[in-house]
């Protein structure tokens, strides 16, 4: 039985990855931050099958202690301050978690057991003001936020540890990936949650700013499969994980509202207060290397993904209205 340690196990990706690894017979341990308001909603269905350890990406001692206790074969570093707008509100704290935190996990792993296989969750936000489309593993980075900059540091420090210490340390450059477990602050979930509330209650408006921004959106459960496959290879390498398709926020909105029979123009308000001066306009990934070398490919298309999210939010809103539960 292999043992995996997942930082950020209570997040979208962490919960799907834990599901996958349990299916594969792993012993799964997860790290969560010390908090007075712990949220385990995404992993409630597997709480009795996983180990939870308290730790912090800001605290090397806690990371050393957890790795010593768990003795993992694999570490998946998915924890980060991951919402781009918030990174502008906390431009100093974001790099501590999302950038320097990567070094702390790598260093703790190296000190305890340099043979541990390490996965770093890199991000398409590193490309930012893109130099070419689609983006590949060799496309230059030009991040446009503290979050993207911190992710670029984490990406390169992972390469440094691989080259300097011979560690099996890899990064998956994941493009946007969504699911019913996505946080409500992200645009996809913001849209589907609003659609569900309007459908169920007949009331509400959706405030957006830029309908023309384009993203490469995939399904989170597909993407965690790529993360796992990357750590099963003979040699470590970095990979772009993406669908290879781009869709605009306008397409997202049109599809989400039309699924339950609503007309989006009746409910969407364009609100300039959300404008970001350094907006990333287009992200489109070329995952041909991952498809060729890992045998990975996405299984859920954009339309199916959006409809899945709307359906899940409708069920959630109906339950909330009836029972007062989330």
XYZ file of C-alpha atoms in Angstrom, residues 7-232:
226
model
C -1.637 19.528 1.316
C -4.850 21.417 0.675
C -6.930 18.245 0.953
C -10.073 20.215 1.856
C -9.995 22.111 -1.443
C -11.547 21.167 -4.775
C -8.489 19.372 -6.161
C -7.476 17.860 -2.841
C -10.872 16.255 -2.334
C -11.005 14.775 -5.842
C -7.425 13.537 -5.534
C -8.205 11.900 -2.201
C -11.175 10.137 -3.802
C -8.955 8.874 -6.620
C -6.126 7.656 -4.394
C -8.503 5.841 -2.055
C -9.976 4.062 -5.076
C -6.436 2.976 -5.959
C -5.827 1.534 -2.505
C -3.637 4.294 -1.070
C -3.347 5.266 2.536
C -4.250 8.960 2.324
C -3.177 11.672 4.746
C -4.153 15.288 4.404
C -2.714 18.483 5.841
C -5.013 21.284 6.957
C -4.190 24.654 8.460
C -4.861 25.280 12.110
C -8.108 27.196 12.104
C -10.997 27.999 14.414
C -13.409 27.401 11.534
C -12.307 24.202 9.844
C -14.287 23.370 6.723
C -14.432 19.722 5.684
C -17.503 19.891 3.444
C -15.711 18.539 0.349
C -14.203 15.558 2.182
C -17.009 14.790 4.623
C -17.895 11.634 2.667
C -14.395 10.186 3.207
C -13.475 11.585 6.632
C -13.439 8.109 8.180
C -11.038 6.818 5.504
C -8.328 9.469 5.629
C -5.917 10.884 8.189
C -5.981 14.605 8.959
C -2.901 16.407 10.263
C -2.648 20.043 11.254
C 0.188 21.979 9.677
C 1.049 25.202 7.942
C 2.993 26.128 4.810
C 4.477 28.990 6.842
C 5.927 26.612 9.448
C 8.772 24.323 8.384
C 8.740 22.537 11.755
C 5.099 21.475 11.341
C 5.839 20.210 7.813
C 8.833 18.207 9.040
C 6.732 16.722 11.825
C 3.887 15.689 9.510
C 6.204 14.098 6.945
C 8.078 12.257 9.700
C 4.780 10.955 11.081
C 3.109 10.045 7.792
C 6.222 8.743 5.956
C 4.595 9.318 2.538
C 5.711 7.799 -0.737
C 4.164 10.755 -2.559
C 3.419 14.372 -1.660
C 0.903 16.422 -3.613
C 1.320 20.113 -2.789
C -2.071 21.583 -3.658
C -2.327 24.138 -0.852
C -2.123 27.791 -1.875
C -3.861 31.133 -1.674
C -5.487 30.494 -5.017
C -7.882 33.357 -5.798
C -6.258 35.936 -8.086
C -8.165 39.065 -6.912
C -7.378 38.253 -3.259
C -3.690 38.038 -4.125
C -3.814 41.762 -4.924
C -5.379 42.442 -1.528
C -2.683 40.345 0.192
C 0.364 40.757 -2.068
C 2.874 39.873 0.676
C 1.079 36.937 2.288
C 0.238 35.296 -1.064
C 3.900 34.627 -2.021
C 4.581 33.298 1.488
C 2.004 30.540 1.037
C 1.988 30.030 -2.713
C 5.700 30.560 -3.400
C 7.909 30.174 -0.313
C 5.518 27.529 1.012
C 6.611 25.286 -1.869
C 10.241 25.555 -0.749
C 9.281 24.619 2.783
C 7.477 21.462 1.661
C 10.332 20.513 -0.670
C 12.936 21.156 2.027
C 10.988 19.189 4.621
C 10.654 16.274 2.192
C 14.365 16.432 1.347
C 15.383 16.428 5.011
C 13.080 13.547 5.975
C 13.389 11.403 2.850
C 14.666 12.748 -0.495
C 13.179 9.678 -2.178
C 9.635 10.992 -1.685
C 7.974 11.812 -5.002
C 6.697 15.403 -5.064
C 3.976 17.036 -7.155
C 3.655 20.826 -7.347
C 0.408 22.390 -8.517
C 1.563 24.987 -11.028
C -0.913 27.237 -12.815
C -1.715 28.642 -16.239
C -1.802 32.054 -14.509
C 1.992 31.945 -14.778
C 1.608 32.631 -18.516
C -0.427 35.769 -17.841
C 0.207 38.161 -20.717
C 0.728 35.275 -23.075
C 3.599 35.223 -25.559
C 2.003 32.608 -27.782
C -1.182 30.587 -28.131
C -1.628 27.826 -27.330
C 0.748 27.697 -24.367
C 3.153 24.769 -23.970
C 5.694 23.706 -21.355
C 8.284 25.959 -23.047
C 6.134 29.103 -23.395
C 7.724 32.013 -21.448
C 5.926 33.169 -18.317
C 4.582 36.709 -17.871
C 2.369 36.548 -14.754
C 0.012 39.451 -14.134
C -0.789 39.020 -10.443
C 0.947 38.231 -7.142
C -0.666 34.796 -7.376
C 0.740 34.085 -10.844
C 4.163 35.392 -9.810
C 4.191 33.233 -6.685
C 3.177 30.181 -8.722
C 6.041 30.865 -11.159
C 8.489 30.898 -8.241
C 7.051 27.619 -6.926
C 7.348 26.111 -10.396
C 10.990 27.041 -10.823
C 12.029 26.089 -7.289
C 10.570 22.634 -7.929
C 12.787 22.373 -11.006
C 15.743 23.591 -8.911
C 15.239 20.858 -6.292
C 14.921 18.259 -9.028
C 18.139 19.355 -10.693
C 20.168 20.122 -7.548
C 19.179 17.169 -5.358
C 17.976 14.603 -7.908
C 14.523 14.530 -6.311
C 11.534 13.215 -8.224
C 9.850 16.622 -8.178
C 7.433 17.624 -10.927
C 4.927 20.349 -11.740
C 1.614 20.105 -13.514
C 0.821 23.385 -15.258
C -2.923 23.066 -14.868
C -5.260 25.315 -16.787
C -8.595 26.289 -15.257
C -10.424 23.266 -13.929
C -13.846 23.392 -12.368
C -16.480 21.216 -10.703
C -19.468 21.379 -8.376
C -16.864 21.574 -5.583
C -15.357 24.818 -6.929
C -15.378 27.798 -4.557
C -18.144 30.340 -5.142
C -15.612 33.150 -5.599
C -14.449 31.706 -8.947
C -16.303 32.903 -12.035
C -17.617 29.505 -13.159
C -19.157 28.726 -9.778
C -20.283 32.337 -9.341
C -22.250 31.931 -12.567
C -23.736 28.490 -11.868
C -24.634 29.396 -8.288
C -26.436 32.534 -9.495
C -28.296 30.557 -12.163
C -29.428 28.041 -9.550
C -30.623 30.722 -7.132
C -32.559 32.482 -9.885
C -34.065 29.209 -11.093
C -35.116 28.094 -7.611
C -36.265 31.423 -6.151
C -37.080 33.456 -9.269
C -35.017 36.312 -7.871
C -31.515 37.702 -8.123
C -28.970 39.225 -10.460
C -25.496 38.189 -11.589
C -22.846 40.940 -11.609
C -19.947 40.402 -14.013
C -17.405 42.641 -15.694
C -15.744 41.012 -18.683
C -17.730 38.639 -20.850
C -14.986 38.374 -23.459
C -12.172 36.906 -21.315
C -11.347 33.412 -22.571
C -10.196 30.385 -20.616
C -9.369 26.731 -21.172
C -11.826 25.092 -18.749
C -11.704 21.409 -17.799
C -13.116 19.096 -15.123
C -11.151 18.908 -11.866
C -11.608 15.138 -11.457
C -9.919 14.644 -14.847
C -6.987 16.838 -13.844
C -6.166 15.033 -10.598
C -5.770 11.852 -12.638
C -2.958 13.568 -14.530
C -1.330 14.567 -11.229
C -1.263 10.957 -10.101
C 0.032 9.631 -13.418
C 2.891 12.143 -13.361
C 4.235 10.620 -10.140
C 4.123 7.091 -11.570
